[in-house]
C-alpha atoms as an extended CHARMM CRD file, in Angstrom:
* protein
*
       222  EXT
         1         1  UNK       CA            138.0620000000       90.8620000000       31.3090000000  PROA      1               0.0000000000
         2         2  UNK       CA            138.8630000000       87.0400000000       31.9000000000  PROA      2               0.0000000000
         3         3  UNK       CA            136.2300000000       84.1940000000       32.9570000000  PROA      3               0.0000000000
         4         4  UNK       CA            137.1570000000       82.1290000000       35.7900000000  PROA      4               0.0000000000
         5         5  UNK       CA            135.5760000000       78.9080000000       37.1150000000  PROA      5               0.0000000000
         6         6  UNK       CA            135.8740000000       77.3740000000       40.4460000000  PROA      6               0.0000000000
         7         7  UNK       CA            138.9010000000       75.5220000000       39.5010000000  PROA      7               0.0000000000
         8         8  UNK       CA            140.8750000000       78.6840000000       38.1310000000  PROA      8               0.0000000000
         9         9  UNK       CA            143.7220000000       79.7140000000       40.4280000000  PROA      9               0.0000000000
        10        10  UNK       CA            144.6880000000       83.6870000000       39.9640000000  PROA      10              0.0000000000
        11        11  UNK       CA            148.5800000000       84.6120000000       39.6650000000  PROA      11              0.0000000000
        12        12  UNK       CA            149.3370000000       88.0920000000       40.2350000000  PROA      12              0.0000000000
        13        13  UNK       CA            152.0090000000       90.4560000000       41.1100000000  PROA      13              0.0000000000
        14        14  UNK       CA            151.2750000000       93.6570000000       42.5070000000  PROA      14              0.0000000000
        15        15  UNK       CA            147.8430000000       94.2540000000       40.9260000000  PROA      15              0.0000000000
        16        16  UNK       CA            144.3630000000       94.2160000000       42.9730000000  PROA      16              0.0000000000
        17        17  UNK       CA            142.0080000000       91.4290000000       42.1640000000  PROA      17              0.0000000000
        18        18  UNK       CA            138.4800000000       92.0000000000       41.4930000000  PROA      18              0.0000000000
        19        19  UNK       CA            136.1290000000       89.1760000000       41.1180000000  PROA      19              0.0000000000
        20        20  UNK       CA            132.7020000000       90.2800000000       39.2380000000  PROA      20              0.0000000000
        21        21  UNK       CA            130.3770000000       87.8010000000       40.2210000000  PROA      21              0.0000000000
        22        22  UNK       CA            127.9070000000       87.5030000000       37.1910000000  PROA      22              0.0000000000
        23        23  UNK       CA            124.1120000000       86.5000000000       38.1960000000  PROA      23              0.0000000000
        24        24  UNK       CA            122.9040000000       87.4100000000       34.9060000000  PROA      24              0.0000000000
        25        25  UNK       CA            121.1090000000       90.5440000000       36.2130000000  PROA      25              0.0000000000
        26        26  UNK       CA            120.9480000000       93.8020000000       34.3670000000  PROA      26              0.0000000000
        27        27  UNK       CA            122.6210000000       96.0270000000       37.2010000000  PROA      27              0.0000000000
        28        28  UNK       CA            125.3210000000       93.1210000000       37.7140000000  PROA      28              0.0000000000
        29        29  UNK       CA            126.1770000000       93.0080000000       33.7220000000  PROA      29              0.0000000000
        30        30  UNK       CA            126.5450000000       97.0210000000       33.8610000000  PROA      30              0.0000000000
        31        31  UNK       CA            128.9480000000       96.7140000000       36.8650000000  PROA      31              0.0000000000
        32        32  UNK       CA            130.8490000000       94.2730000000       34.4200000000  PROA      32              0.0000000000
        33        33  UNK       CA            131.1230000000       96.3630000000       31.5800000000  PROA      33              0.0000000000
        34        34  UNK       CA            132.2280000000       99.4340000000       33.6170000000  PROA      34              0.0000000000
        35        35  UNK       CA            134.6570000000       97.5680000000       35.3730000000  PROA      35              0.0000000000
        36        36  UNK       CA            136.1350000000       96.4870000000       32.1550000000  PROA      36              0.0000000000
        37        37  UNK       CA            137.7300000000      100.1510000000       31.9260000000  PROA      37              0.0000000000
        38        38  UNK       CA            138.8500000000      100.2300000000       35.4930000000  PROA      38              0.0000000000
        39        39  UNK       CA            142.5260000000      100.7350000000       34.5760000000  PROA      39              0.0000000000
        40        40  UNK       CA            146.0460000000       99.9540000000       35.4290000000  PROA      40              0.0000000000
        41        41  UNK       CA            146.5640000000       98.3010000000       39.1890000000  PROA      41              0.0000000000
        42        42  UNK       CA            143.7940000000       95.9320000000       38.9900000000  PROA      42              0.0000000000
        43        43  UNK       CA            143.0080000000       92.8640000000       37.4230000000  PROA      43              0.0000000000
        44        44  UNK       CA            139.2290000000       92.0260000000       36.8790000000  PROA      44              0.0000000000
        45        45  UNK       CA            137.7380000000       88.7020000000       36.3140000000  PROA      45              0.0000000000
        46        46  UNK       CA            134.1460000000       87.7090000000       35.5020000000  PROA      46              0.0000000000
        47        47  UNK       CA            133.0500000000       84.7150000000       37.7710000000  PROA      47              0.0000000000
        48        48  UNK       CA            129.7920000000       82.7980000000       36.9670000000  PROA      48              0.0000000000
        49        49  UNK       CA            127.5370000000       82.7930000000       39.9880000000  PROA      49              0.0000000000
        50        50  UNK       CA            126.8820000000       79.0200000000       39.8960000000  PROA      50              0.0000000000
        51        51  UNK       CA            130.4830000000       78.2440000000       39.8310000000  PROA      51              0.0000000000
        52        52  UNK       CA            132.5930000000       77.6640000000       43.0040000000  PROA      52              0.0000000000
        53        53  UNK       CA            134.9780000000       80.1300000000       44.6190000000  PROA      53              0.0000000000
        54        54  UNK       CA            137.9110000000       77.5050000000       44.0580000000  PROA      54              0.0000000000
        55        55  UNK       CA            139.8570000000       75.6980000000       47.1290000000  PROA      55              0.0000000000
        56        56  UNK       CA            142.9720000000       77.8910000000       46.3880000000  PROA      56              0.0000000000
        57        57  UNK       CA            142.8910000000       81.7950000000       46.1120000000  PROA      57              0.0000000000
        58        58  UNK       CA            144.8680000000       84.6970000000       44.6600000000  PROA      58              0.0000000000
        59        59  UNK       CA            148.7210000000       84.2070000000       45.7450000000  PROA      59              0.0000000000
        60        60  UNK       CA            149.3710000000       87.0160000000       47.8570000000  PROA      60              0.0000000000
        61        61  UNK       CA            146.4750000000       89.2400000000       47.2550000000  PROA      61              0.0000000000
        62        62  UNK       CA            142.9150000000       89.4810000000       48.9640000000  PROA      62              0.0000000000
        63        63  UNK       CA            140.5680000000       89.8570000000       45.9400000000  PROA      63              0.0000000000
        64        64  UNK       CA            137.3230000000       92.0130000000       46.2060000000  PROA      64              0.0000000000
        65        65  UNK       CA            134.0530000000       90.0070000000       45.1660000000  PROA      65              0.0000000000
        66        66  UNK       CA            131.6390000000       92.4560000000       43.7560000000  PROA      66              0.0000000000
        67        67  UNK       CA            128.1390000000       90.9900000000       43.6630000000  PROA      67              0.0000000000
        68        68  UNK       CA            124.5670000000       91.2840000000       44.1030000000  PROA      68              0.0000000000
        69        69  UNK       CA            122.7590000000       90.5600000000       47.2530000000  PROA      69              0.0000000000
        70        70  UNK       CA            121.2640000000       87.5780000000       45.6030000000  PROA      70              0.0000000000
        71        71  UNK       CA            124.6840000000       86.2560000000       44.8570000000  PROA      71              0.0000000000
        72        72  UNK       CA            126.0860000000       87.1010000000       48.3360000000  PROA      72              0.0000000000
        73        73  UNK       CA            123.1920000000       85.2070000000       49.8650000000  PROA      73              0.0000000000
        74        74  UNK       CA            123.7210000000       82.1030000000       47.7070000000  PROA      74              0.0000000000
        75        75  UNK       CA            127.5750000000       82.1100000000       48.0130000000  PROA      75              0.0000000000
        76        76  UNK       CA            127.5370000000       83.2930000000       51.7730000000  PROA      76              0.0000000000
        77        77  UNK       CA            128.2030000000       79.5870000000       53.1010000000  PROA      77              0.0000000000
        78        78  UNK       CA            131.3340000000       79.0030000000       50.8130000000  PROA      78              0.0000000000
        79        79  UNK       CA            132.6760000000       82.7760000000       51.4440000000  PROA      79              0.0000000000
        80        80  UNK       CA            132.7420000000       82.1060000000       55.0630000000  PROA      80              0.0000000000
        81        81  UNK       CA            134.5020000000       78.8270000000       54.7840000000  PROA      81              0.0000000000
        82        82  UNK       CA            137.3220000000       79.6870000000       52.7240000000  PROA      82              0.0000000000
        83        83  UNK       CA            140.9370000000       79.2470000000       53.6320000000  PROA      83              0.0000000000
        84        84  UNK       CA            141.6650000000       82.7280000000       51.8010000000  PROA      84              0.0000000000
        85        85  UNK       CA            140.2100000000       85.8390000000       52.5530000000  PROA      85              0.0000000000
        86        86  UNK       CA            137.8870000000       87.8210000000       50.3480000000  PROA      86              0.0000000000
        87        87  UNK       CA            136.2740000000       91.2150000000       50.3800000000  PROA      87              0.0000000000
        88        88  UNK       CA            132.6410000000       91.6990000000       49.3810000000  PROA      88              0.0000000000
        89        89  UNK       CA            131.2520000000       94.7110000000       47.7080000000  PROA      89              0.0000000000
        90        90  UNK       CA            127.4200000000       94.5210000000       47.3140000000  PROA      90              0.0000000000
        91        91  UNK       CA            125.6430000000       95.9730000000       44.6270000000  PROA      91              0.0000000000
        92        92  UNK       CA            121.8740000000       96.3860000000       45.4530000000  PROA      92              0.0000000000
        93        93  UNK       CA            118.9380000000       97.6650000000       43.3050000000  PROA      93              0.0000000000
        94        94  UNK       CA            117.4800000000       99.7080000000       46.1950000000  PROA      94              0.0000000000
        95        95  UNK       CA            118.9660000000      101.4090000000       49.5650000000  PROA      95              0.0000000000
        96        96  UNK       CA            117.5680000000       98.7230000000       51.7530000000  PROA      96              0.0000000000
        97        97  UNK       CA            120.1060000000       97.8720000000       54.6800000000  PROA      97              0.0000000000
        98        98  UNK       CA            118.3520000000       94.6340000000       55.1250000000  PROA      98              0.0000000000
        99        99  UNK       CA            121.3200000000       92.6260000000       54.0750000000  PROA      99              0.0000000000
       100       100  UNK       CA            123.5580000000       94.3380000000       56.5220000000  PROA      100             0.0000000000
       101       101  UNK       CA            121.1460000000       93.2640000000       59.3140000000  PROA      101             0.0000000000
       102       102  UNK       CA            120.7440000000       90.0380000000       57.8740000000  PROA      102             0.0000000000
       103       103  UNK       CA            124.5350000000       88.9290000000       57.3470000000  PROA      103             0.0000000000
       104       104  UNK       CA            126.5690000000       91.5050000000       59.3980000000  PROA      104             0.0000000000
       105       105  UNK       CA            129.2400000000       93.2470000000       57.7750000000  PROA      105             0.0000000000
       106       106  UNK       CA            132.3880000000       90.7430000000       58.3450000000  PROA      106             0.0000000000
       107       107  UNK       CA            132.9000000000       90.0650000000       54.7000000000  PROA      107             0.0000000000
       108       108  UNK       CA            130.5860000000       92.8510000000       53.3590000000  PROA      108             0.0000000000
       109       109  UNK       CA            132.9680000000       95.7590000000       53.0360000000  PROA      109             0.0000000000
       110       110  UNK       CA            130.9970000000       98.1820000000       50.8400000000  PROA      110             0.0000000000
       111       111  UNK       CA            127.5040000000       98.6920000000       49.5100000000  PROA      111             0.0000000000
       112       112  UNK       CA            126.1000000000      100.4400000000       46.3950000000  PROA      112             0.0000000000
       113       113  UNK       CA            122.8190000000      101.0120000000       45.3300000000  PROA      113             0.0000000000
       114       114  UNK       CA            121.5310000000      100.6350000000       41.4670000000  PROA      114             0.0000000000
       115       115  UNK       CA            121.5900000000      104.1380000000       40.8940000000  PROA      115             0.0000000000
       116       116  UNK       CA            125.3530000000      104.7560000000       41.3030000000  PROA      116             0.0000000000
       117       117  UNK       CA            127.5400000000      105.9840000000       38.5650000000  PROA      117             0.0000000000
       118       118  UNK       CA            130.8550000000      104.8730000000       37.0210000000  PROA      118             0.0000000000
       119       119  UNK       CA            132.7140000000      106.9980000000       39.1190000000  PROA      119             0.0000000000
       120       120  UNK       CA            131.1810000000      105.9210000000       42.3760000000  PROA      120             0.0000000000
       121       121  UNK       CA            131.6970000000      102.2680000000       41.4260000000  PROA      121             0.0000000000
       122       122  UNK       CA            135.3080000000      102.7410000000       40.6820000000  PROA      122             0.0000000000
       123       123  UNK       CA            135.7200000000      104.7080000000       44.0090000000  PROA      123             0.0000000000
       124       124  UNK       CA            133.8780000000      101.9240000000       45.8930000000  PROA      124             0.0000000000
       125       125  UNK       CA            136.0840000000       99.3200000000       44.5350000000  PROA      125             0.0000000000
       126       126  UNK       CA            139.3900000000      101.2310000000       45.0670000000  PROA      126             0.0000000000
       127       127  UNK       CA            138.2600000000      101.7750000000       48.7530000000  PROA      127             0.0000000000
       128       128  UNK       CA            137.3940000000       98.4290000000       49.6180000000  PROA      128             0.0000000000
       129       129  UNK       CA            140.3190000000       96.5760000000       47.8230000000  PROA      129             0.0000000000
       130       130  UNK       CA            142.6100000000       98.8060000000       49.7880000000  PROA      130             0.0000000000
       131       131  UNK       CA            140.8530000000       97.8170000000       53.1240000000  PROA      131             0.0000000000
       132       132  UNK       CA            138.3740000000      100.6480000000       53.6650000000  PROA      132             0.0000000000
       133       133  UNK       CA            134.7090000000      100.4640000000       54.1240000000  PROA      133             0.0000000000
       134       134  UNK       CA            132.4450000000      101.9720000000       51.6160000000  PROA      134             0.0000000000
       135       135  UNK       CA            128.5520000000      102.6140000000       52.5550000000  PROA      135             0.0000000000
       136       136  UNK       CA            125.8200000000      105.1930000000       52.2920000000  PROA      136             0.0000000000
       137       137  UNK       CA            126.1590000000      107.3030000000       55.5410000000  PROA      137             0.0000000000
       138       138  UNK       CA            122.7930000000      106.5910000000       56.4070000000  PROA      138             0.0000000000
       139       139  UNK       CA            123.6490000000      103.0080000000       56.9850000000  PROA      139             0.0000000000
       140       140  UNK       CA            126.0270000000      104.0210000000       59.7810000000  PROA      140             0.0000000000
       141       141  UNK       CA            123.7380000000      102.3780000000       62.7300000000  PROA      141             0.0000000000
       142       142  UNK       CA            124.0600000000       99.2240000000       60.8630000000  PROA      142             0.0000000000
       143       143  UNK       CA            127.6300000000       98.8670000000       60.7080000000  PROA      143             0.0000000000
       144       144  UNK       CA            130.6760000000       97.8180000000       63.1690000000  PROA      144             0.0000000000
       145       145  UNK       CA            132.7260000000      100.5680000000       62.2610000000  PROA      145             0.0000000000
       146       146  UNK       CA            133.3400000000      103.3880000000       59.6220000000  PROA      146             0.0000000000
       147       147  UNK       CA            131.2310000000      104.5340000000       57.0060000000  PROA      147             0.0000000000
       148       148  UNK       CA            131.4210000000      106.0850000000       53.4220000000  PROA      148             0.0000000000
       149       149  UNK       CA            131.7530000000      109.7910000000       55.0300000000  PROA      149             0.0000000000
       150       150  UNK       CA            134.3260000000      111.0340000000       57.4390000000  PROA      150             0.0000000000
       151       151  UNK       CA            133.6910000000      113.6610000000       60.2190000000  PROA      151             0.0000000000
       152       152  UNK       CA            136.8330000000      115.7560000000       60.2570000000  PROA      152             0.0000000000
       153       153  UNK       CA            137.0470000000      118.6660000000       62.9590000000  PROA      153             0.0000000000
       154       154  UNK       CA            135.1560000000      121.5030000000       62.7580000000  PROA      154             0.0000000000
       155       155  UNK       CA            132.0980000000      119.4710000000       61.4020000000  PROA      155             0.0000000000
       156       156  UNK       CA            133.2990000000      119.4740000000       57.7510000000  PROA      156             0.0000000000
       157       157  UNK       CA            132.6480000000      116.5310000000       55.6380000000  PROA      157             0.0000000000
       158       158  UNK       CA            134.8330000000      114.9110000000       53.2960000000  PROA      158             0.0000000000
       159       159  UNK       CA            133.2510000000      113.8220000000       50.2400000000  PROA      159             0.0000000000
       160       160  UNK       CA            133.6090000000      109.9890000000       48.9990000000  PROA      160             0.0000000000
       161       161  UNK       CA            136.2150000000      110.9770000000       46.2980000000  PROA      161             0.0000000000
       162       162  UNK       CA            138.1700000000      113.3340000000       48.6670000000  PROA      162             0.0000000000
       163       163  UNK       CA            138.0690000000      110.3940000000       51.2110000000  PROA      163             0.0000000000
       164       164  UNK       CA            139.2610000000      107.9920000000       48.5970000000  PROA      164             0.0000000000
       165       165  UNK       CA            142.2100000000      110.5770000000       47.3640000000  PROA      165             0.0000000000
       166       166  UNK       CA            143.1650000000      110.9350000000       50.7530000000  PROA      166             0.0000000000
       167       167  UNK       CA            143.3960000000      107.2180000000       51.4130000000  PROA      167             0.0000000000
       168       168  UNK       CA            145.9130000000      107.0450000000       48.3670000000  PROA      168             0.0000000000
       169       169  UNK       CA            148.0070000000      109.9490000000       49.5260000000  PROA      169             0.0000000000
       170       170  UNK       CA            148.2830000000      108.2100000000       52.7450000000  PROA      170             0.0000000000
       171       171  UNK       CA            149.3400000000      104.8490000000       50.9170000000  PROA      171             0.0000000000
       172       172  UNK       CA            152.4080000000      106.9740000000       49.2570000000  PROA      172             0.0000000000
       173       173  UNK       CA            150.9110000000      107.4020000000       45.8160000000  PROA      173             0.0000000000
       174       174  UNK       CA            151.8390000000      110.4830000000       44.0580000000  PROA      174             0.0000000000
       175       175  UNK       CA            149.0440000000      113.0140000000       42.4390000000  PROA      175             0.0000000000
       176       176  UNK       CA            150.1760000000      111.4260000000       39.1350000000  PROA      176             0.0000000000
       177       177  UNK       CA            149.6850000000      108.0310000000       40.5470000000  PROA      177             0.0000000000
       178       178  UNK       CA            146.5390000000      108.8050000000       42.0250000000  PROA      178             0.0000000000
       179       179  UNK       CA            145.0580000000      110.5100000000       38.6530000000  PROA      179             0.0000000000
       180       180  UNK       CA            145.9010000000      107.3970000000       36.8270000000  PROA      180             0.0000000000
       181       181  UNK       CA            144.1790000000      105.0440000000       39.6370000000  PROA      181             0.0000000000
       182       182  UNK       CA            141.0040000000      107.3020000000       39.5600000000  PROA      182             0.0000000000
       183       183  UNK       CA            140.8220000000      107.9610000000       35.8570000000  PROA      183             0.0000000000
       184       184  UNK       CA            141.1480000000      111.9770000000       36.5450000000  PROA      184             0.0000000000
       185       185  UNK       CA            143.4500000000      114.5070000000       35.4520000000  PROA      185             0.0000000000
       186       186  UNK       CA            146.5220000000      115.3880000000       37.7350000000  PROA      186             0.0000000000
       187       187  UNK       CA            144.9870000000      119.3060000000       38.2560000000  PROA      187             0.0000000000
       188       188  UNK       CA            141.5670000000      117.7000000000       39.4040000000  PROA      188             0.0000000000
       189       189  UNK       CA            143.8030000000      115.5330000000       42.2640000000  PROA      189             0.0000000000
       190       190  UNK       CA            145.5950000000      118.3600000000       42.8840000000  PROA      190             0.0000000000
       191       191  UNK       CA            142.4960000000      120.2780000000       43.9170000000  PROA      191             0.0000000000
       192       192  UNK       CA            140.9500000000      117.4290000000       45.5630000000  PROA      192             0.0000000000
       193       193  UNK       CA            144.2060000000      117.5750000000       47.8490000000  PROA      193             0.0000000000
       194       194  UNK       CA            144.0290000000      121.2700000000       48.3930000000  PROA      194             0.0000000000
       195       195  UNK       CA            140.5190000000      120.9740000000       49.5060000000  PROA      195             0.0000000000
       196       196  UNK       CA            141.2310000000      118.0290000000       51.7540000000  PROA      196             0.0000000000
       197       197  UNK       CA            144.3140000000      120.4130000000       53.4400000000  PROA      197             0.0000000000
       198       198  UNK       CA            142.1270000000      123.2980000000       53.7070000000  PROA      198             0.0000000000
       199       199  UNK       CA            138.8390000000      121.1160000000       55.4880000000  PROA      199             0.0000000000
       200       200  UNK       CA            141.5520000000      118.8920000000       57.9240000000  PROA      200             0.0000000000
       201       201  UNK       CA            143.7210000000      122.0820000000       58.4790000000  PROA      201             0.0000000000
       202       202  UNK       CA            146.7200000000      120.2830000000       57.6990000000  PROA      202             0.0000000000
       203       203  UNK       CA            149.7990000000      121.1230000000       55.5270000000  PROA      203             0.0000000000
       204       204  UNK       CA            152.2770000000      118.6550000000       54.5380000000  PROA      204             0.0000000000
       205       205  UNK       CA            152.0150000000      114.7740000000       53.5210000000  PROA      205             0.0000000000
       206       206  UNK       CA            152.7900000000      113.5430000000       56.9420000000  PROA      206             0.0000000000
       207       207  UNK       CA            150.1220000000      115.4230000000       58.2960000000  PROA      207             0.0000000000
       208       208  UNK       CA            147.6400000000      114.1830000000       55.6850000000  PROA      208             0.0000000000
       209       209  UNK       CA            148.7090000000      110.5770000000       56.5150000000  PROA      209             0.0000000000
       210       210  UNK       CA            148.2680000000      111.1970000000       60.2860000000  PROA      210             0.0000000000
       211       211  UNK       CA            144.8930000000      112.4560000000       59.5270000000  PROA      211             0.0000000000
       212       212  UNK       CA            144.0370000000      109.9330000000       57.4470000000  PROA      212             0.0000000000
       213       213  UNK       CA            144.8440000000      107.1780000000       59.9840000000  PROA      213             0.0000000000
       214       214  UNK       CA            142.8300000000      109.1790000000       62.6810000000  PROA      214             0.0000000000
       215       215  UNK       CA            139.9990000000      108.8990000000       60.5000000000  PROA      215             0.0000000000
       216       216  UNK       CA            139.9100000000      105.2610000000       59.5850000000  PROA      216             0.0000000000
       217       217  UNK       CA            140.9500000000      105.6680000000       55.6680000000  PROA      217             0.0000000000
       218       218  UNK       CA            143.8070000000      103.4640000000       56.2580000000  PROA      218             0.0000000000
       219       219  UNK       CA            144.5210000000       99.9270000000       58.0630000000  PROA      219             0.0000000000
       220       220  UNK       CA            145.9910000000      100.6040000000       61.5550000000  PROA      220             0.0000000000
       221       221  UNK       CA            149.5480000000       99.0350000000       60.5180000000  PROA      221             0.0000000000
       222       222  UNK       CA            149.9150000000      101.6560000000       57.6710000000  PROA      222             0.0000000000
């Protein structure tokens, strides 16, 4: 993991960029340690909380900034005036939706509480970095659209991990590529896809992609 300052300019090709904003808290330090194992397809950089985000953003990418509610409160003014886009994943100690009520969800694309594990952190980063929303289901009333859970036909519910897998399938990744991204065995991804097909009553990849679009798991232009 590389350190960044406000003067740094990122240069990437295909990798997603994750900015881990370090405010010195125990929760964020744990997040930073975990993000170091995120794997291929992501470039993770530690950004000191008191540094500026810089006048120039990453070339050709929209980074995901993982930060605490405190860091977001301090950085909000700068974030809203950047000439390059950024998606925010808030990591908080509790489950109080006050940050969402206070700031809205324009920049905040995801929310995790201090009780999450590494696999959920990875799923949140992967979902937010690919254009999705990742929030606890109980935060639904405070969101402008989307949630962590998806309500498919028949009142069945996709789990968080199933939704992430479906998003990657719709993006054109193979089961092997998805397994690498999510640090899973390919056989586990196969099982997830089988469950998704059963729950959504769909068959081939084209139907899975249409279902993902219908449930808001992919951007509308995909």
